mmCIF file of C-alpha atoms in Angstrom:
data_model
loop_
_atom_site.group_PDB
_atom_site.id
_atom_site.type_symbol
_atom_site.label_atom_id
_atom_site.label_comp_id
_atom_site.label_asym_id
_atom_site.label_seq_id
_atom_site.Cartn_x
_atom_site.Cartn_y
_atom_site.Cartn_z
ATOM 1 C CA MET A 1 19.426 -11.543 0.864
ATOM 2 C CA LYS A 2 17.562 -8.358 1.820
ATOM 3 C CA HIS A 3 16.095 -7.661 5.263
ATOM 4 C CA LEU A 4 12.506 -6.466 5.672
ATOM 5 C CA LEU A 5 10.858 -5.113 8.828
ATOM 6 C CA VAL A 6 7.061 -5.441 8.943
ATOM 7 C CA VAL A 7 5.210 -3.192 11.417
ATOM 8 C CA THR A 8 1.667 -4.140 12.501
ATOM 9 C CA VAL A 9 1.269 -1.979 15.631
ATOM 10 C CA THR A 10 -2.095 -0.174 15.798
ATOM 11 C CA LYS A 11 -3.341 2.735 17.919
ATOM 12 C CA GLY A 12 -6.750 2.949 16.255
ATOM 13 C CA PHE A 13 -8.868 0.402 14.406
ATOM 14 C CA ARG A 14 -7.219 -3.012 14.171
ATOM 15 C CA HIS A 15 -7.919 -5.029 11.034
ATOM 16 C CA ASP A 16 -8.551 -8.739 11.411
ATOM 17 C CA SER A 17 -6.497 -9.228 8.237
ATOM 18 C CA ILE A 18 -3.236 -8.319 10.013
ATOM 19 C CA PRO A 19 -2.242 -11.919 10.884
ATOM 20 C CA VAL A 20 -2.867 -12.895 7.244
ATOM 21 C CA ALA A 21 -0.832 -9.901 6.063
ATOM 22 C CA GLU A 22 2.098 -11.000 8.218
ATOM 23 C CA GLN A 23 1.885 -14.555 6.885
ATOM 24 C CA VAL A 24 1.657 -13.487 3.234
ATOM 25 C CA ILE A 25 4.573 -11.041 3.369
ATOM 26 C CA GLN A 26 6.785 -13.629 5.066
ATOM 27 C CA MET A 27 5.646 -16.307 2.611
ATOM 28 C CA LEU A 28 6.515 -14.131 -0.389
ATOM 29 C CA GLY A 29 10.006 -13.554 0.987
ATOM 30 C CA GLU A 30 10.531 -17.265 1.572
ATOM 31 C CA LYS A 31 9.045 -18.238 -1.802
ATOM 32 C CA THR A 32 11.271 -15.866 -3.767
ATOM 33 C CA GLY A 33 14.296 -16.250 -1.501
ATOM 34 C CA GLU A 34 14.830 -12.493 -1.829
ATOM 35 C CA TRP A 35 14.277 -11.290 1.740
ATOM 36 C CA ASP A 36 13.886 -12.420 5.307
ATOM 37 C CA THR A 37 11.105 -10.934 7.401
ATOM 38 C CA ASP A 38 11.228 -9.507 10.903
ATOM 39 C CA PHE A 39 8.250 -8.058 12.775
ATOM 40 C CA VAL A 40 7.321 -5.181 15.068
ATOM 41 C CA ARG A 41 4.061 -6.153 16.763
ATOM 42 C CA THR A 42 4.295 -4.323 20.095
ATOM 43 C CA ASP A 43 5.345 -0.939 21.463
ATOM 44 C CA GLU A 44 8.299 -2.612 23.115
ATOM 45 C CA GLU A 45 9.495 -4.138 19.846
ATOM 46 C CA MET A 46 9.127 -0.741 18.190
ATOM 47 C CA GLN A 47 11.378 0.855 20.792
ATOM 48 C CA GLU A 48 13.915 -1.920 20.310
ATOM 49 C CA LYS A 49 13.953 -2.349 16.514
ATOM 50 C CA MET A 50 13.175 1.128 15.149
ATOM 51 C CA THR A 51 15.888 3.356 16.581
ATOM 52 C CA PRO A 52 18.117 4.877 13.874
ATOM 53 C CA GLU A 53 20.870 2.441 14.837
ATOM 54 C CA ALA A 54 18.613 -0.625 14.820
ATOM 55 C CA LEU A 55 17.044 0.319 11.470
ATOM 56 C CA LYS A 56 20.441 0.125 9.777
ATOM 57 C CA LYS A 57 20.092 -3.657 9.499
ATOM 58 C CA TYR A 58 16.896 -3.399 7.426
ATOM 59 C CA ASP A 59 16.630 -2.485 3.745
ATOM 60 C CA ALA A 60 12.956 -1.487 3.917
ATOM 61 C CA VAL A 61 10.066 -1.116 6.364
ATOM 62 C CA VAL A 62 6.440 -2.126 5.754
ATOM 63 C CA PHE A 63 3.462 -0.597 7.566
ATOM 64 C CA ALA A 64 0.845 -3.333 7.101
ATOM 65 C CA ASN A 65 -2.537 -1.909 8.186
ATOM 66 C CA THR A 66 -1.076 0.233 10.957
ATOM 67 C CA THR A 67 -3.303 2.951 12.461
ATOM 68 C CA GLY A 68 -2.903 5.982 14.687
ATOM 69 C CA VAL A 69 0.153 7.731 16.091
ATOM 70 C CA LEU A 70 2.746 5.008 16.635
ATOM 71 C CA PRO A 71 5.365 5.273 19.398
ATOM 72 C CA LEU A 72 8.433 5.599 17.185
ATOM 73 C CA PRO A 73 11.539 6.082 19.331
ATOM 74 C CA ASP A 74 12.890 8.726 16.915
ATOM 75 C CA PRO A 75 10.275 9.988 14.410
ATOM 76 C CA GLN A 76 12.678 12.228 12.475
ATOM 77 C CA GLY A 77 15.281 9.485 12.506
ATOM 78 C CA PHE A 78 12.735 7.181 10.830
ATOM 79 C CA LEU A 79 12.065 9.635 7.995
ATOM 80 C CA ASP A 80 15.807 10.221 7.621
ATOM 81 C CA TYR A 81 16.273 6.449 7.338
ATOM 82 C CA ILE A 82 13.972 6.402 4.301
ATOM 83 C CA LYS A 83 15.489 9.568 2.782
ATOM 84 C CA ASP A 84 18.957 8.077 3.053
ATOM 85 C CA GLY A 85 18.138 5.402 0.486
ATOM 86 C CA HIS A 86 15.949 2.787 2.155
ATOM 87 C CA GLY A 87 12.435 1.652 1.246
ATOM 88 C CA PHE A 88 8.960 2.118 2.686
ATOM 89 C CA VAL A 89 5.820 0.145 1.845
ATOM 90 C CA GLY A 90 2.339 1.012 3.111
ATOM 91 C CA MET A 91 -0.787 -1.115 2.752
ATOM 92 C CA HIS A 92 -4.361 0.095 3.236
ATOM 93 C CA SER A 93 -4.574 1.834 6.635
ATOM 94 C CA ALA A 94 -0.927 2.884 6.526
ATOM 95 C CA SER A 95 -2.589 6.079 5.248
ATOM 96 C CA ASP A 96 -4.725 6.151 8.440
ATOM 97 C CA THR A 97 -1.498 6.417 10.437
ATOM 98 C CA PHE A 98 0.265 9.541 11.764
ATOM 99 C CA HIS A 99 -2.428 12.062 10.829
ATOM 100 C CA THR A 100 -0.380 14.171 13.229
ATOM 101 C CA TRP A 101 3.390 13.962 13.368
ATOM 102 C CA PRO A 102 5.185 14.184 16.733
ATOM 103 C CA GLY A 103 6.591 17.679 17.217
ATOM 104 C CA GLN A 104 4.852 19.139 14.166
ATOM 105 C CA GLN A 105 2.466 21.975 15.045
ATOM 106 C CA ASP A 106 0.528 22.490 11.809
ATOM 107 C CA GLY A 107 0.293 21.602 8.143
ATOM 108 C CA VAL A 108 0.165 18.161 6.548
ATOM 109 C CA SER A 109 1.914 15.519 8.650
ATOM 110 C CA GLU A 110 5.531 14.917 7.629
ATOM 111 C CA TYR A 111 4.687 11.211 7.441
ATOM 112 C CA ILE A 112 1.755 11.855 5.092
ATOM 113 C CA GLN A 113 3.992 13.997 2.900
ATOM 114 C CA MET A 114 6.426 11.079 2.713
ATOM 115 C CA LEU A 115 3.617 8.611 1.951
ATOM 116 C CA GLY A 116 1.788 10.741 -0.606
ATOM 117 C CA GLY A 117 -1.813 10.438 0.609
ATOM 118 C CA GLU A 118 -3.993 10.463 3.724
ATOM 119 C CA PHE A 119 -7.127 8.522 4.665
ATOM 120 C CA LEU A 120 -10.257 10.667 4.826
ATOM 121 C CA THR A 121 -13.160 8.213 4.920
ATOM 122 C CA HIS A 122 -14.609 5.035 3.440
ATOM 123 C CA HIS A 123 -18.009 3.489 2.811
ATOM 124 C CA ALA A 124 -19.193 -0.109 2.432
ATOM 125 C CA GLN A 125 -16.964 -2.793 0.981
ATOM 126 C CA SER A 126 -17.787 -3.089 -2.700
ATOM 127 C CA VAL A 127 -16.808 -4.153 -6.185
ATOM 128 C CA ALA A 128 -14.328 -1.689 -7.690
ATOM 129 C CA ASP A 129 -13.075 -1.462 -11.262
ATOM 130 C CA ILE A 130 -9.502 -0.254 -11.090
ATOM 131 C CA HIS A 131 -7.604 1.112 -14.077
ATOM 132 C CA ILE A 132 -4.047 -0.151 -14.507
ATOM 133 C CA GLU A 133 -2.019 2.951 -15.449
ATOM 134 C CA ASP A 134 1.552 1.634 -15.259
ATOM 135 C CA THR A 135 2.009 -1.819 -16.746
ATOM 136 C CA HIS A 136 5.782 -1.625 -16.240
ATOM 137 C CA PHE A 137 5.749 -1.427 -12.440
ATOM 138 C CA PRO A 138 7.200 -4.631 -10.913
ATOM 139 C CA GLY A 139 4.586 -7.367 -10.613
ATOM 140 C CA ILE A 140 1.942 -5.662 -12.762
ATOM 141 C CA ARG A 141 2.555 -7.694 -15.910
ATOM 142 C CA GLU A 142 2.240 -10.878 -13.853
ATOM 143 C CA LEU A 143 -0.909 -9.492 -12.224
ATOM 144 C CA ILE A 144 -2.427 -8.811 -15.654
ATOM 145 C CA ALA A 145 -1.435 -12.224 -17.028
ATOM 146 C CA GLU A 146 -2.891 -14.094 -14.049
ATOM 147 C CA GLY A 147 -5.982 -11.909 -13.950
ATOM 148 C CA GLU A 148 -6.750 -12.382 -17.640
ATOM 149 C CA LYS A 149 -6.215 -16.119 -17.294
ATOM 150 C CA ALA A 150 -9.162 -16.177 -14.881
ATOM 151 C CA GLY A 151 -11.348 -15.293 -17.856
ATOM 152 C CA GLY A 152 -13.614 -12.799 -16.114
ATOM 153 C CA GLY A 153 -15.177 -9.550 -17.249
ATOM 154 C CA PRO A 154 -17.341 -6.724 -15.944
ATOM 155 C CA ASN A 155 -20.100 -9.227 -15.083
ATOM 156 C CA THR A 156 -17.901 -11.474 -12.943
ATOM 157 C CA PRO A 157 -20.059 -12.758 -10.050
ATOM 158 C CA VAL A 158 -19.670 -10.696 -6.871
ATOM 159 C CA GLU A 159 -19.361 -13.925 -4.864
ATOM 160 C CA GLN A 160 -16.221 -14.856 -6.825
ATOM 161 C CA LEU A 161 -14.638 -11.461 -6.153
ATOM 162 C CA GLN A 162 -15.598 -11.596 -2.464
ATOM 163 C CA GLN A 163 -13.746 -14.875 -2.150
ATOM 164 C CA GLY A 164 -10.518 -13.228 -3.314
ATOM 165 C CA HIS A 165 -10.618 -14.313 -6.950
ATOM 166 C CA SER A 166 -10.254 -10.981 -8.742
ATOM 167 C CA VAL A 167 -10.003 -10.707 -12.534
ATOM 168 C CA VAL A 168 -8.428 -8.459 -15.161
ATOM 169 C CA TYR A 169 -9.873 -7.411 -18.521
ATOM 170 C CA ASP A 170 -9.000 -4.481 -20.835
ATOM 171 C CA HIS A 171 -6.466 -3.034 -18.366
ATOM 172 C CA THR A 172 -9.168 -3.076 -15.685
ATOM 173 C CA TRP A 173 -8.680 -4.955 -12.421
ATOM 174 C CA LEU A 174 -11.995 -5.948 -10.850
ATOM 175 C CA VAL A 175 -11.753 -6.460 -7.079
ATOM 176 C CA PHE A 176 -13.908 -6.506 -3.955
ATOM 177 C CA ASP A 177 -12.468 -4.556 -1.033
ATOM 178 C CA GLU A 178 -12.894 -1.473 1.147
ATOM 179 C CA MET A 179 -12.047 1.532 -0.984
ATOM 180 C CA TYR A 180 -10.715 4.680 0.682
ATOM 181 C CA ILE A 181 -11.395 8.284 -0.160
ATOM 182 C CA LEU A 182 -8.096 10.088 0.360
ATOM 183 C CA LYS A 183 -7.033 13.666 0.982
ATOM 184 C CA ASN A 184 -3.646 15.355 0.537
ATOM 185 C CA ASN A 185 -3.264 13.069 -2.455
ATOM 186 C CA ASP A 186 -2.140 14.599 -5.755
ATOM 187 C CA ARG A 187 -1.222 12.535 -8.807
ATOM 188 C CA THR A 188 1.326 15.171 -9.843
ATOM 189 C CA LYS A 189 3.327 14.426 -6.672
ATOM 190 C CA VAL A 190 3.396 10.633 -7.016
ATOM 191 C CA HIS A 191 3.765 8.098 -9.823
ATOM 192 C CA VAL A 192 0.343 6.509 -10.271
ATOM 193 C CA ILE A 193 0.160 2.749 -10.792
ATOM 194 C CA LEU A 194 -3.553 2.076 -10.231
ATOM 195 C CA SER A 195 -6.530 4.438 -10.128
ATOM 196 C CA MET A 196 -10.311 4.761 -10.420
ATOM 197 C CA ASN A 197 -12.082 7.536 -12.333
ATOM 198 C CA HIS A 198 -15.211 7.224 -10.213
ATOM 199 C CA TYR A 199 -16.087 5.997 -6.741
ATOM 200 C CA PRO A 200 -17.583 2.471 -6.611
ATOM 201 C CA ASN A 201 -21.349 1.963 -6.708
ATOM 202 C CA ASP A 202 -21.545 1.053 -3.029
ATOM 203 C CA GLY A 203 -24.896 2.627 -2.179
ATOM 204 C CA SER A 204 -23.302 5.615 -0.426
ATOM 205 C CA PRO A 205 -23.862 9.300 -1.312
ATOM 206 C CA ASP A 206 -20.507 9.120 -3.145
ATOM 207 C CA ALA A 207 -21.523 6.096 -5.238
ATOM 208 C CA GLY A 208 -20.559 6.462 -8.873
ATOM 209 C CA LYS A 209 -19.314 10.022 -8.498
ATOM 210 C CA PRO A 210 -16.516 10.878 -10.935
ATOM 211 C CA GLY A 211 -13.159 11.664 -9.398
ATOM 212 C CA ASP A 212 -9.470 10.845 -9.457
ATOM 213 C CA HIS A 213 -9.097 8.097 -6.849
ATOM 214 C CA LEU A 214 -5.512 6.825 -6.612
ATOM 215 C CA ILE A 215 -5.318 3.158 -5.578
ATOM 216 C CA ALA A 216 -1.575 2.487 -5.782
ATOM 217 C CA TRP A 217 1.476 4.623 -6.430
ATOM 218 C CA CYS A 218 5.209 4.852 -5.942
ATOM 219 C CA LYS A 219 7.479 7.831 -5.391
ATOM 220 C CA SER A 220 10.956 8.895 -4.454
ATOM 221 C CA TYR A 221 11.616 10.374 -1.027
ATOM 222 C CA GLY A 222 15.112 11.775 -0.956
ATOM 223 C CA LYS A 223 17.162 8.774 -2.054
ATOM 224 C CA GLY A 224 14.482 6.426 -0.720
ATOM 225 C CA ARG A 225 11.723 4.448 -2.437
ATOM 226 C CA VAL A 226 8.049 4.577 -1.349
ATOM 227 C CA PHE A 227 5.140 2.348 -2.438
ATOM 228 C CA TYR A 228 1.543 2.477 -1.195
ATOM 229 C CA THR A 229 -1.748 0.796 -2.029
ATOM 230 C CA VAL A 230 -5.255 1.475 -0.723
ATOM 231 C CA LEU A 231 -6.090 -2.221 -1.107
ATOM 232 C CA GLY A 232 -5.714 -4.765 1.691
ATOM 233 C CA HIS A 233 -8.639 -4.409 4.114
ATOM 234 C CA ARG A 234 -10.057 -7.903 3.742
ATOM 235 C CA GLN A 235 -8.417 -11.223 4.564
ATOM 236 C CA GLU A 236 -9.602 -12.486 1.188
ATOM 237 C CA MET A 237 -7.750 -9.657 -0.535
ATOM 238 C CA TRP A 238 -4.486 -10.749 1.062
ATOM 239 C CA HIS A 239 -5.110 -14.327 -0.097
ATOM 240 C CA ASP A 240 -5.800 -13.138 -3.666
ATOM 241 C CA PRO A 241 -2.870 -14.145 -5.945
ATOM 242 C CA LEU A 242 -3.268 -10.893 -7.912
ATOM 243 C CA TYR A 243 -2.979 -8.752 -4.804
ATOM 244 C CA GLN A 244 0.061 -10.781 -3.820
ATOM 245 C CA GLN A 245 1.629 -9.924 -7.194
ATOM 246 C CA LEU A 246 0.990 -6.225 -6.524
ATOM 247 C CA ILE A 247 2.566 -6.183 -3.081
ATOM 248 C CA LEU A 248 5.403 -8.451 -4.194
ATOM 249 C CA GLY A 249 6.252 -5.855 -6.829
ATOM 250 C CA GLY A 250 5.952 -3.037 -4.297
ATOM 251 C CA ILE A 251 8.215 -4.766 -1.786
ATOM 252 C CA ARG A 252 10.793 -5.677 -4.429
ATOM 253 C CA PHE A 253 10.840 -2.036 -5.570
ATOM 254 C CA ALA A 254 11.215 -0.752 -1.999
ATOM 255 C CA LEU A 255 14.042 -3.204 -1.326
ATOM 256 C CA GLY A 256 15.888 -2.035 -4.432
ATOM 257 C CA LEU A 257 15.481 -5.419 -6.130
ATOM 258 C CA ALA A 258 13.430 -4.068 -9.035
ATOM 259 C CA HIS A 259 13.444 -0.756 -10.871
ATOM 260 C CA ALA A 260 10.340 1.400 -11.277
ATOM 261 C CA ASN A 261 9.557 4.761 -12.805
ATOM 262 C CA THR A 262 8.992 7.251 -9.973
ATOM 263 C CA LYS A 263 8.519 10.295 -12.189
ATOM 264 C CA PRO A 264 5.391 12.152 -10.975
ATOM 265 C CA SER A 265 2.330 11.576 -13.132
ATOM 266 C CA PRO A 266 0.984 14.379 -15.334
ATOM 267 C CA PRO A 267 -2.262 16.119 -14.361
ATOM 268 C CA LEU A 268 -5.336 14.098 -15.283
ATOM 269 C CA SER A 269 -6.263 16.538 -18.053
ATOM 270 C CA THR A 270 -3.005 15.752 -19.877
ATOM 271 C CA ALA A 271 -2.528 12.102 -18.836
ATOM 272 C CA GLY A 272 -2.113 9.892 -21.864
ATOM 273 C CA LYS A 273 -1.600 12.768 -24.286
#
């Protein structure tokens, strides 16, 4: 059995979905029998469980809606832990974490470089139509099968999506969540799993604007495995069986239980050619 460490410490905004996130991740481990789950919920637990020596007992670390500059006992030691062949999973505001890296004077945070993208801003929660780019990533085929079984389409009632009952049609995943606009995020430096080609119609100045918005990706970091998804703001999203399939696949990949293609995606102009 693998060992997973889930971090939910926050130094900025604290999502009310964090307790649900903890429950779901632990439940998935128990349901599959593939990992046990330990938690870091306080600064004290971080000092105790995230030293280079203590991290050796864990196969992967999850940042579930963390925010701000966390009090890691050894920041470089943490990155080295991932590089040495362990896994890292980030959900939603994991990209709103470590905008600055301890000891780093300038440039993009070393943490953000490891993750592959950085939170810039967001607007209102909204319906988003997400394109499924990699159907071979762990959990995606199950996500598609379950989502198509729901029988929805582009006109699926908003109320259904808000309740955490997302649908899939024509390689499009229709969800309701808080969608980030990212910076320091380049599809040629990560392997894209999910994306949007325009920002959702949320009533903001950015509504409907075309762009390359990455929603989930994986990548290699040294010998390590990294997975991140923008999704996961709302409690209902965490309860959604399709979202659970996505993060189950991401965790299994990070733990080394499932293989995934981490080859960087081609530029958008050549994607699919």
